[in-house]
Amino acid sequence: MVLARQLDDKLASLYRGGKIYGGVFLGRGQEALSAAVGVHLRPGDVFAPLIRDCAGRLAFGETVLDIIRTHLGSIRGPMRGRDGNVHRGRPRAGMLPMISHLGAMISVVNGALMARRFRGEHGHVGAASIGDGGTSTGSFHEGFNQTAVEKLPLVLVVADNQFAYSTPNSRQFACRDLEDRAAGYGVTGHSADGTDLQSCLEVLGRAFALARDGGGPQMVVAKLLRLCGHGEHDDGSYVESKLKLAATGRDCMRVAEARVIREGWADARAVDGWRAESVKQIEDAVATAQREPGPDPSAEDWRALSERRLTETHES
Ligand SMILES: Cc1ncc(C[n+]2csc(CCOP(=O)(O)OP(=O)(O)O)c2C)c(N)n1
């Protein structure tokens, strides 16, 4: 969580300094949920993270260097500097490159889980992240219905930050809570407090254990309020201050740090030390990526739809 928050802050400053092309989409305030997904995944599992899932990606094994290289367009990044920074991944390691923010990845994870089933491999699960707004799209409904019909071991994680871009929940869905949708598909639903790491770890722990033990798909809805806009181009001014002051407006980092100190697991000095270590790691990665060249269009031999090297190259 600490590393992800520091990384988000660095990406924001690189973007403002004109060093990153395209958009920058951060997960400030979603780290507890995201990290809890990542720590419950094991080698052999599949993860379709959202653009805001730095914490979960890092917990599942993505390196800071992969993230920085992709954002800075280095040819040594996993997508060889040729793609938008949010679409990075390493499919062989189970980290699927994102196609879309709005539900398309559910059917991709379904495919990966079906492939494992056809090969007779058991015990692996998939996780797919989506936002509350994404749950209103056709691809969410089609993909999730297929997950349920096939009884796939998928944990669908919904970060309900109460807004789809600037559209509030009241204009998005008419059920009491998004978790109610799970029942409609014949899926077990769970809710977590997205501002509280402990709650996210416990609820996701239960959901992953059920999915791994043959209990079929699980849907976890975590309520929170992201602490930044949709992207760094958006100041989030549509979020009223009364929402920011409500319980869901708490910063999950502060909540987790306070708990760590209260329980005596670490003191404030140690927590500061974690932050300093994270900053050092990130600055080193930025310095490395900034020394590396971008892609040379005249040297490219890729085809638009698929390219073996793109999906299988594991440069480090
Ligand atoms: C079909 C389609 N419409 C619109 C967009 C632009 N868009 C990307 S993310 C997004 C909002 C998603 O909201 P939500 O799922 O709640 O996720 P959040 O960004 O709040 O985390 C929109 C409108 C898109 N990518 N695709």
mmCIF file of C-alpha atoms and ligand atoms in Angstrom:
data_model
loop_
_atom_site.group_PDB
_atom_site.id
_atom_site.type_symbol
_atom_site.label_atom_id
_atom_site.label_comp_id
_atom_site.label_asym_id
_atom_site.label_seq_id
_atom_site.Cartn_x
_atom_site.Cartn_y
_atom_site.Cartn_z
ATOM 1 C CA MET A 1 0.000 0.000 0.000
ATOM 2 C CA VAL A 2 2.761 2.397 0.961
ATOM 3 C CA LEU A 3 4.699 1.695 -2.227
ATOM 4 C CA ALA A 4 1.563 2.077 -4.369
ATOM 5 C CA ARG A 5 0.655 5.421 -2.793
ATOM 6 C CA GLN A 6 4.187 6.781 -3.275
ATOM 7 C CA LEU A 7 4.206 5.489 -6.835
ATOM 8 C CA ASP A 8 0.874 7.179 -7.592
ATOM 9 C CA ASP A 9 2.241 10.455 -6.217
ATOM 10 C CA LYS A 10 5.333 10.139 -8.414
ATOM 11 C CA LEU A 11 3.295 9.317 -11.523
ATOM 12 C CA ALA A 12 1.129 12.387 -10.858
ATOM 13 C CA SER A 13 4.186 14.622 -10.644
ATOM 14 C CA LEU A 14 5.762 13.109 -13.781
ATOM 15 C CA TYR A 15 2.470 13.697 -15.603
ATOM 16 C CA ARG A 16 2.303 17.317 -14.441
ATOM 17 C CA GLY A 17 5.913 17.753 -15.502
ATOM 18 C CA GLY A 18 4.982 16.662 -19.039
ATOM 19 C CA LYS A 19 7.010 13.443 -18.857
ATOM 20 C CA ILE A 20 4.078 11.063 -19.415
ATOM 21 C CA TYR A 21 1.969 11.045 -22.564
ATOM 22 C CA GLY A 22 -1.687 10.044 -22.500
ATOM 23 C CA GLY A 23 -3.663 9.866 -19.287
ATOM 24 C CA VAL A 24 -2.639 8.966 -15.776
ATOM 25 C CA PHE A 25 -5.265 7.199 -13.684
ATOM 26 C CA LEU A 26 -4.544 6.695 -10.029
ATOM 27 C CA GLY A 27 -5.909 4.579 -7.210
ATOM 28 C CA ARG A 28 -5.477 6.895 -4.210
ATOM 29 C CA GLY A 29 -7.867 5.717 -1.529
ATOM 30 C CA GLN A 30 -8.368 2.315 -3.170
ATOM 31 C CA GLU A 31 -5.087 0.768 -2.012
ATOM 32 C CA ALA A 32 -6.561 -1.294 0.837
ATOM 33 C CA LEU A 33 -8.959 -3.102 -1.475
ATOM 34 C CA SER A 34 -6.438 -3.471 -4.250
ATOM 35 C CA ALA A 35 -3.617 -4.740 -2.020
ATOM 36 C CA ALA A 36 -5.991 -7.228 -0.387
ATOM 37 C CA VAL A 37 -6.751 -8.731 -3.805
ATOM 38 C CA GLY A 38 -3.068 -8.997 -4.693
ATOM 39 C CA VAL A 39 -2.029 -10.698 -1.464
ATOM 40 C CA HIS A 40 -4.690 -13.392 -1.834
ATOM 41 C CA LEU A 41 -3.551 -14.335 -5.338
ATOM 42 C CA ARG A 42 -0.995 -17.110 -5.798
ATOM 43 C CA PRO A 43 1.301 -18.118 -8.646
ATOM 44 C CA GLY A 44 -0.833 -19.807 -11.324
ATOM 45 C CA ASP A 45 -3.809 -17.515 -10.671
ATOM 46 C CA VAL A 46 -4.998 -14.909 -13.156
ATOM 47 C CA PHE A 47 -5.499 -11.236 -12.401
ATOM 48 C CA ALA A 48 -7.227 -8.642 -14.548
ATOM 49 C CA PRO A 49 -6.431 -5.440 -12.691
ATOM 50 C CA LEU A 50 -8.044 -2.084 -13.337
ATOM 51 C CA ILE A 51 -6.138 1.039 -14.218
ATOM 52 C CA ARG A 52 -6.179 1.947 -10.528
ATOM 53 C CA ASP A 53 -4.771 -1.304 -9.172
ATOM 54 C CA CYS A 54 -1.108 -0.440 -8.604
ATOM 55 C CA ALA A 55 -1.305 -1.838 -5.065
ATOM 56 C CA GLY A 56 -2.760 -5.170 -6.193
ATOM 57 C CA ARG A 57 -0.371 -5.440 -9.118
ATOM 58 C CA LEU A 58 2.619 -4.867 -6.836
ATOM 59 C CA ALA A 59 1.288 -7.374 -4.312
ATOM 60 C CA PHE A 60 0.871 -9.964 -7.099
ATOM 61 C CA GLY A 61 4.454 -9.393 -8.233
ATOM 62 C CA GLU A 62 4.519 -6.607 -10.798
ATOM 63 C CA THR A 63 7.716 -4.624 -10.420
ATOM 64 C CA VAL A 64 8.008 -0.881 -9.931
ATOM 65 C CA LEU A 65 10.281 -0.888 -12.965
ATOM 66 C CA ASP A 66 7.565 -2.410 -15.185
ATOM 67 C CA ILE A 67 5.164 0.317 -14.104
ATOM 68 C CA ILE A 68 7.608 3.199 -14.545
ATOM 69 C CA ARG A 69 8.995 1.888 -17.827
ATOM 70 C CA THR A 70 5.517 1.617 -19.295
ATOM 71 C CA HIS A 71 4.515 5.105 -18.200
ATOM 72 C CA LEU A 72 7.736 6.601 -19.550
ATOM 73 C CA GLY A 73 7.524 4.654 -22.828
ATOM 74 C CA SER A 74 10.765 2.729 -22.394
ATOM 75 C CA ILE A 75 11.424 0.024 -24.958
ATOM 76 C CA ARG A 76 12.421 -2.231 -22.052
ATOM 77 C CA GLY A 77 8.921 -2.122 -20.563
ATOM 78 C CA PRO A 78 6.658 -5.175 -20.833
ATOM 79 C CA MET A 79 4.778 -3.707 -23.819
ATOM 80 C CA ARG A 80 8.060 -2.476 -25.288
ATOM 81 C CA GLY A 81 7.036 1.172 -25.052
ATOM 82 C CA ARG A 82 4.337 0.787 -27.650
ATOM 83 C CA ASP A 83 1.132 0.950 -25.687
ATOM 84 C CA GLY A 84 -0.838 3.214 -23.371
ATOM 85 C CA ASN A 85 0.474 2.966 -19.846
ATOM 86 C CA VAL A 86 -2.685 1.358 -18.459
ATOM 87 C CA HIS A 87 -2.610 -1.609 -20.827
ATOM 88 C CA ARG A 88 0.507 -3.253 -19.531
ATOM 89 C CA GLY A 89 0.717 -6.836 -18.335
ATOM 90 C CA ARG A 90 2.611 -10.100 -18.403
ATOM 91 C CA PRO A 91 0.101 -12.767 -19.398
ATOM 92 C CA ARG A 92 2.480 -15.649 -18.743
ATOM 93 C CA ALA A 93 2.780 -14.521 -15.134
ATOM 94 C CA GLY A 94 -1.021 -14.347 -14.894
ATOM 95 C CA MET A 95 -1.188 -10.542 -15.118
ATOM 96 C CA LEU A 96 -3.521 -9.774 -18.010
ATOM 97 C CA PRO A 97 -2.989 -6.541 -19.937
ATOM 98 C CA MET A 98 -6.143 -4.486 -19.624
ATOM 99 C CA ILE A 99 -8.342 -4.039 -22.694
ATOM 100 C CA SER A 100 -10.976 -1.805 -21.183
ATOM 101 C CA HIS A 101 -11.996 -0.277 -17.918
ATOM 102 C CA LEU A 102 -15.624 -1.223 -18.364
ATOM 103 C CA GLY A 103 -16.126 -4.975 -18.065
ATOM 104 C CA ALA A 104 -14.397 -6.503 -21.056
ATOM 105 C CA MET A 105 -11.778 -8.216 -18.910
ATOM 106 C CA ILE A 106 -14.308 -10.455 -17.158
ATOM 107 C CA SER A 107 -14.774 -12.629 -20.235
ATOM 108 C CA VAL A 108 -10.998 -12.710 -20.765
ATOM 109 C CA VAL A 109 -10.492 -14.079 -17.242
ATOM 110 C CA ASN A 110 -13.332 -16.525 -17.906
ATOM 111 C CA GLY A 111 -11.416 -17.750 -20.955
ATOM 112 C CA ALA A 112 -8.207 -18.205 -18.959
ATOM 113 C CA LEU A 113 -10.088 -20.141 -16.257
ATOM 114 C CA MET A 114 -11.870 -22.314 -18.834
ATOM 115 C CA ALA A 115 -8.483 -23.096 -20.410
ATOM 116 C CA ARG A 116 -7.162 -24.249 -17.040
ATOM 117 C CA ARG A 117 -10.264 -26.399 -16.582
ATOM 118 C CA PHE A 118 -9.857 -27.981 -20.042
ATOM 119 C CA ARG A 119 -6.226 -28.764 -19.202
ATOM 120 C CA GLY A 120 -7.327 -30.460 -15.983
ATOM 121 C CA GLU A 121 -5.579 -27.870 -13.770
ATOM 122 C CA HIS A 122 -7.394 -27.204 -10.513
ATOM 123 C CA GLY A 123 -6.920 -24.927 -7.523
ATOM 124 C CA HIS A 124 -6.306 -21.748 -9.511
ATOM 125 C CA VAL A 125 -8.589 -18.744 -9.283
ATOM 126 C CA GLY A 126 -9.064 -15.569 -11.255
ATOM 127 C CA ALA A 127 -9.690 -12.061 -10.006
ATOM 128 C CA ALA A 128 -11.148 -9.243 -12.066
ATOM 129 C CA SER A 129 -11.525 -5.670 -10.889
ATOM 130 C CA ILE A 130 -14.272 -3.326 -11.986
ATOM 131 C CA GLY A 131 -15.740 0.012 -10.885
ATOM 132 C CA ASP A 132 -19.356 0.637 -9.932
ATOM 133 C CA GLY A 133 -19.944 2.360 -13.269
ATOM 134 C CA GLY A 134 -18.490 -0.594 -15.145
ATOM 135 C CA THR A 135 -21.163 -2.836 -13.627
ATOM 136 C CA SER A 136 -23.792 -1.043 -15.746
ATOM 137 C CA THR A 137 -22.251 -2.052 -19.049
ATOM 138 C CA GLY A 138 -23.291 -4.877 -21.341
ATOM 139 C CA SER A 139 -19.886 -6.532 -21.230
ATOM 140 C CA PHE A 140 -20.092 -6.780 -17.432
ATOM 141 C CA HIS A 141 -23.515 -8.488 -17.590
ATOM 142 C CA GLU A 142 -22.586 -10.868 -20.402
ATOM 143 C CA GLY A 143 -19.231 -11.784 -18.916
ATOM 144 C CA PHE A 144 -20.458 -12.186 -15.358
ATOM 145 C CA ASN A 145 -23.434 -14.271 -16.439
ATOM 146 C CA GLN A 146 -21.049 -16.607 -18.246
ATOM 147 C CA THR A 147 -18.869 -16.807 -15.114
ATOM 148 C CA ALA A 148 -21.914 -17.873 -13.104
ATOM 149 C CA VAL A 149 -23.266 -20.358 -15.649
ATOM 150 C CA GLU A 150 -19.868 -22.026 -15.957
ATOM 151 C CA LYS A 151 -19.332 -21.838 -12.161
ATOM 152 C CA LEU A 152 -15.844 -20.491 -12.696
ATOM 153 C CA PRO A 153 -13.560 -19.733 -9.733
ATOM 154 C CA LEU A 154 -13.633 -15.984 -10.355
ATOM 155 C CA VAL A 155 -13.592 -13.345 -7.644
ATOM 156 C CA LEU A 156 -15.128 -10.199 -9.068
ATOM 157 C CA VAL A 157 -13.981 -7.184 -7.090
ATOM 158 C CA VAL A 158 -16.087 -4.054 -7.376
ATOM 159 C CA ALA A 159 -14.545 -0.802 -6.159
ATOM 160 C CA ASP A 160 -17.697 1.202 -5.502
ATOM 161 C CA ASN A 161 -16.298 4.716 -5.285
ATOM 162 C CA GLN A 162 -19.839 6.086 -5.591
ATOM 163 C CA PHE A 163 -19.228 7.716 -8.969
ATOM 164 C CA ALA A 164 -18.875 6.526 -12.557
ATOM 165 C CA TYR A 165 -16.632 9.356 -13.642
ATOM 166 C CA SER A 166 -18.936 12.197 -12.433
ATOM 167 C CA THR A 167 -22.231 10.224 -12.400
ATOM 168 C CA PRO A 168 -23.350 9.432 -8.832
ATOM 169 C CA ASN A 169 -24.632 5.996 -7.755
ATOM 170 C CA SER A 170 -28.220 7.328 -7.650
ATOM 171 C CA ARG A 171 -28.117 7.749 -11.437
ATOM 172 C CA GLN A 172 -26.406 4.420 -12.050
ATOM 173 C CA PHE A 173 -28.374 1.658 -10.386
ATOM 174 C CA ALA A 174 -31.682 1.194 -8.587
ATOM 175 C CA CYS A 175 -30.825 -1.682 -6.245
ATOM 176 C CA ARG A 176 -29.965 -0.939 -2.604
ATOM 177 C CA ASP A 177 -26.374 -2.025 -2.971
ATOM 178 C CA LEU A 178 -24.405 -3.427 -5.881
ATOM 179 C CA GLU A 179 -23.902 -6.603 -3.888
ATOM 180 C CA ASP A 180 -27.614 -7.343 -4.493
ATOM 181 C CA ARG A 181 -26.748 -7.960 -8.125
ATOM 182 C CA ALA A 182 -24.788 -11.087 -7.171
ATOM 183 C CA ALA A 183 -27.995 -12.936 -6.186
ATOM 184 C CA GLY A 184 -29.521 -12.177 -9.576
ATOM 185 C CA TYR A 185 -26.754 -14.161 -11.205
ATOM 186 C CA GLY A 186 -26.713 -16.985 -8.673
ATOM 187 C CA VAL A 187 -23.388 -15.779 -7.271
ATOM 188 C CA THR A 188 -22.334 -15.371 -3.624
ATOM 189 C CA GLY A 189 -22.059 -11.688 -2.742
ATOM 190 C CA HIS A 190 -19.903 -10.079 -0.051
ATOM 191 C CA SER A 191 -19.462 -6.486 1.108
ATOM 192 C CA ALA A 192 -16.326 -4.957 2.507
ATOM 193 C CA ASP A 193 -15.399 -1.598 3.950
ATOM 194 C CA GLY A 194 -13.047 -0.343 1.253
ATOM 195 C CA THR A 195 -11.459 2.169 3.633
ATOM 196 C CA ASP A 196 -10.353 -0.543 6.065
ATOM 197 C CA LEU A 197 -7.544 -2.923 5.153
ATOM 198 C CA GLN A 198 -8.599 -5.396 7.834
ATOM 199 C CA SER A 199 -12.126 -5.628 6.424
ATOM 200 C CA CYS A 200 -10.815 -5.990 2.846
ATOM 201 C CA LEU A 201 -8.349 -8.714 3.866
ATOM 202 C CA GLU A 202 -10.983 -10.683 5.775
ATOM 203 C CA VAL A 203 -13.779 -10.424 3.221
ATOM 204 C CA LEU A 204 -11.539 -11.131 0.246
ATOM 205 C CA GLY A 205 -9.884 -13.949 2.170
ATOM 206 C CA ARG A 206 -13.285 -15.616 2.549
ATOM 207 C CA ALA A 207 -14.215 -15.016 -1.094
ATOM 208 C CA PHE A 208 -10.901 -16.372 -2.431
ATOM 209 C CA ALA A 209 -11.071 -19.429 -0.168
ATOM 210 C CA LEU A 210 -14.607 -20.231 -1.379
ATOM 211 C CA ALA A 211 -13.662 -19.778 -5.047
ATOM 212 C CA ARG A 212 -10.504 -21.868 -4.629
ATOM 213 C CA ASP A 213 -12.382 -24.673 -2.893
ATOM 214 C CA GLY A 214 -14.965 -25.133 -5.644
ATOM 215 C CA GLY A 215 -17.585 -22.715 -4.297
ATOM 216 C CA GLY A 216 -17.978 -21.006 -7.691
ATOM 217 C CA PRO A 217 -17.795 -17.308 -8.459
ATOM 218 C CA GLN A 218 -17.800 -14.665 -5.739
ATOM 219 C CA MET A 219 -18.585 -10.974 -5.950
ATOM 220 C CA VAL A 220 -17.035 -8.570 -3.455
ATOM 221 C CA VAL A 221 -18.316 -5.006 -3.342
ATOM 222 C CA ALA A 222 -16.235 -2.510 -1.387
ATOM 223 C CA LYS A 223 -17.595 0.933 -0.689
ATOM 224 C CA LEU A 224 -15.099 3.775 -0.657
ATOM 225 C CA LEU A 225 -14.524 7.265 -1.978
ATOM 226 C CA ARG A 226 -11.490 7.717 -4.170
ATOM 227 C CA LEU A 227 -9.272 10.584 -3.062
ATOM 228 C CA CYS A 228 -8.647 11.875 -6.569
ATOM 229 C CA GLY A 229 -10.563 12.407 -9.781
ATOM 230 C CA HIS A 230 -11.102 9.984 -12.609
ATOM 231 C CA GLY A 231 -7.671 10.794 -14.020
ATOM 232 C CA GLU A 232 -5.049 13.420 -13.336
ATOM 233 C CA HIS A 233 -6.841 15.655 -15.843
ATOM 234 C CA ASP A 234 -9.932 15.645 -13.577
ATOM 235 C CA ASP A 235 -10.037 17.497 -10.236
ATOM 236 C CA GLY A 236 -13.085 15.562 -8.987
ATOM 237 C CA SER A 237 -14.883 18.822 -8.147
ATOM 238 C CA TYR A 238 -18.252 17.065 -8.570
ATOM 239 C CA VAL A 239 -17.710 15.192 -5.268
ATOM 240 C CA GLU A 240 -19.572 17.098 -2.541
ATOM 241 C CA SER A 241 -17.710 17.853 0.667
ATOM 242 C CA LYS A 242 -20.343 16.074 2.790
ATOM 243 C CA LEU A 243 -19.340 12.834 1.050
ATOM 244 C CA LYS A 244 -15.677 13.525 1.697
ATOM 245 C CA LEU A 245 -16.459 13.965 5.398
ATOM 246 C CA ALA A 246 -18.505 10.742 5.633
ATOM 247 C CA ALA A 247 -17.016 7.425 6.849
ATOM 248 C CA THR A 248 -16.404 6.208 3.289
ATOM 249 C CA GLY A 249 -14.310 9.348 2.687
ATOM 250 C CA ARG A 250 -11.570 8.142 5.078
ATOM 251 C CA ASP A 251 -8.128 7.611 3.618
ATOM 252 C CA CYS A 252 -7.417 3.877 3.830
ATOM 253 C CA MET A 253 -3.690 4.620 4.228
ATOM 254 C CA ARG A 254 -4.297 6.681 7.379
ATOM 255 C CA VAL A 255 -6.691 4.026 8.725
ATOM 256 C CA ALA A 256 -4.169 1.237 8.151
ATOM 257 C CA GLU A 257 -1.222 3.232 9.543
ATOM 258 C CA ALA A 258 -3.173 4.161 12.679
ATOM 259 C CA ARG A 259 -4.027 0.491 13.239
ATOM 260 C CA VAL A 260 -0.428 -0.648 12.754
ATOM 261 C CA ILE A 261 0.755 1.880 15.330
ATOM 262 C CA ARG A 262 -2.138 1.257 17.748
ATOM 263 C CA GLU A 263 -1.526 -2.486 17.717
ATOM 264 C CA GLY A 264 2.209 -1.930 18.238
ATOM 265 C CA TRP A 265 3.152 -3.767 15.014
ATOM 266 C CA ALA A 266 5.385 -0.828 14.073
ATOM 267 C CA ASP A 267 5.974 2.712 15.306
ATOM 268 C CA ALA A 268 5.636 5.977 13.398
ATOM 269 C CA ARG A 269 9.375 5.995 12.691
ATOM 270 C CA ALA A 270 9.203 2.588 11.050
ATOM 271 C CA VAL A 271 6.248 3.696 8.942
ATOM 272 C CA ASP A 272 8.230 6.761 7.809
ATOM 273 C CA GLY A 273 11.079 4.394 6.971
ATOM 274 C CA TRP A 274 8.791 2.303 4.717
ATOM 275 C CA ARG A 275 7.827 5.498 2.906
ATOM 276 C CA ALA A 276 11.451 6.530 2.441
ATOM 277 C CA GLU A 277 12.381 3.056 1.148
ATOM 278 C CA SER A 278 9.505 3.206 -1.346
ATOM 279 C CA VAL A 279 10.569 6.634 -2.583
ATOM 280 C CA LYS A 280 14.137 5.381 -3.098
ATOM 281 C CA GLN A 281 12.935 2.351 -5.071
ATOM 282 C CA ILE A 282 10.713 4.543 -7.259
ATOM 283 C CA GLU A 283 13.400 7.190 -7.885
ATOM 284 C CA ASP A 284 15.854 4.461 -8.910
ATOM 285 C CA ALA A 285 13.310 3.036 -11.363
ATOM 286 C CA VAL A 286 12.603 6.480 -12.834
ATOM 287 C CA ALA A 287 16.338 7.127 -13.282
ATOM 288 C CA THR A 288 16.739 3.740 -15.014
ATOM 289 C CA ALA A 289 13.743 4.190 -17.343
ATOM 290 C CA GLN A 290 14.781 7.735 -18.228
ATOM 291 C CA ARG A 291 18.126 6.444 -19.509
ATOM 292 C CA GLU A 292 16.409 3.918 -21.795
ATOM 293 C CA PRO A 293 15.277 4.639 -25.363
ATOM 294 C CA GLY A 294 11.693 4.601 -26.588
ATOM 295 C CA PRO A 295 10.589 2.333 -29.439
ATOM 296 C CA ASP A 296 11.914 3.006 -32.933
ATOM 297 C CA PRO A 297 8.935 2.854 -35.346
ATOM 298 C CA SER A 298 11.153 1.880 -38.270
ATOM 299 C CA ALA A 299 12.468 -1.141 -36.352
ATOM 300 C CA GLU A 300 9.040 -2.497 -35.428
ATOM 301 C CA ASP A 301 7.907 -5.791 -36.932
ATOM 302 C CA TRP A 302 4.634 -6.146 -35.086
ATOM 303 C CA ARG A 303 1.236 -6.913 -36.478
ATOM 304 C CA ALA A 304 -1.838 -5.110 -35.226
ATOM 305 C CA LEU A 305 -3.746 -8.027 -33.752
ATOM 306 C CA SER A 306 -1.251 -10.367 -32.225
ATOM 307 C CA GLU A 307 2.415 -10.856 -31.907
ATOM 308 C CA ARG A 308 4.036 -13.718 -30.088
ATOM 309 C CA ARG A 309 6.915 -11.717 -28.741
ATOM 310 C CA LEU A 310 4.587 -9.111 -27.282
ATOM 311 C CA THR A 311 2.781 -11.650 -25.135
ATOM 312 C CA GLU A 312 5.728 -13.828 -24.275
ATOM 313 C CA THR A 313 8.708 -11.527 -23.855
ATOM 314 C CA HIS A 314 9.857 -11.397 -20.261
ATOM 315 C CA GLU A 315 12.656 -8.884 -20.343
ATOM 316 C CA SER A 316 13.719 -7.625 -16.962
HETATM 317 C C1 LIG B 1 -17.933 2.207 -23.602
HETATM 318 C C2 LIG B 1 -17.160 3.267 -22.822
HETATM 319 N N1 LIG B 1 -17.768 4.402 -22.430
HETATM 320 C C3 LIG B 1 -17.067 5.326 -21.745
HETATM 321 C C4 LIG B 1 -15.750 5.134 -21.459
HETATM 322 C C5 LIG B 1 -14.988 6.182 -20.715
HETATM 323 N N2 LIG B 1 -14.853 5.762 -19.335
HETATM 324 C C6 LIG B 1 -13.787 5.063 -18.930
HETATM 325 S S1 LIG B 1 -13.869 4.714 -17.324
HETATM 326 C C7 LIG B 1 -15.353 5.494 -17.144
HETATM 327 C C8 LIG B 1 -16.061 5.572 -15.821
HETATM 328 C C9 LIG B 1 -15.966 4.321 -15.085
HETATM 329 O O1 LIG B 1 -16.526 4.471 -13.835
HETATM 330 P P1 LIG B 1 -16.349 3.339 -12.781
HETATM 331 O O2 LIG B 1 -16.587 2.012 -13.396
HETATM 332 O O3 LIG B 1 -17.232 3.687 -11.636
HETATM 333 O O4 LIG B 1 -14.820 3.371 -12.384
HETATM 334 P P2 LIG B 1 -13.971 4.511 -11.706
HETATM 335 O O5 LIG B 1 -13.263 5.224 -12.814
HETATM 336 O O6 LIG B 1 -14.896 5.381 -10.926
HETATM 337 O O7 LIG B 1 -13.007 3.799 -10.821
HETATM 338 C C10 LIG B 1 -15.761 6.023 -18.339
HETATM 339 C C11 LIG B 1 -17.016 6.779 -18.522
HETATM 340 C C12 LIG B 1 -15.165 3.923 -21.887
HETATM 341 N N3 LIG B 1 -13.891 3.617 -21.605
HETATM 342 N N4 LIG B 1 -15.866 3.015 -22.575
#
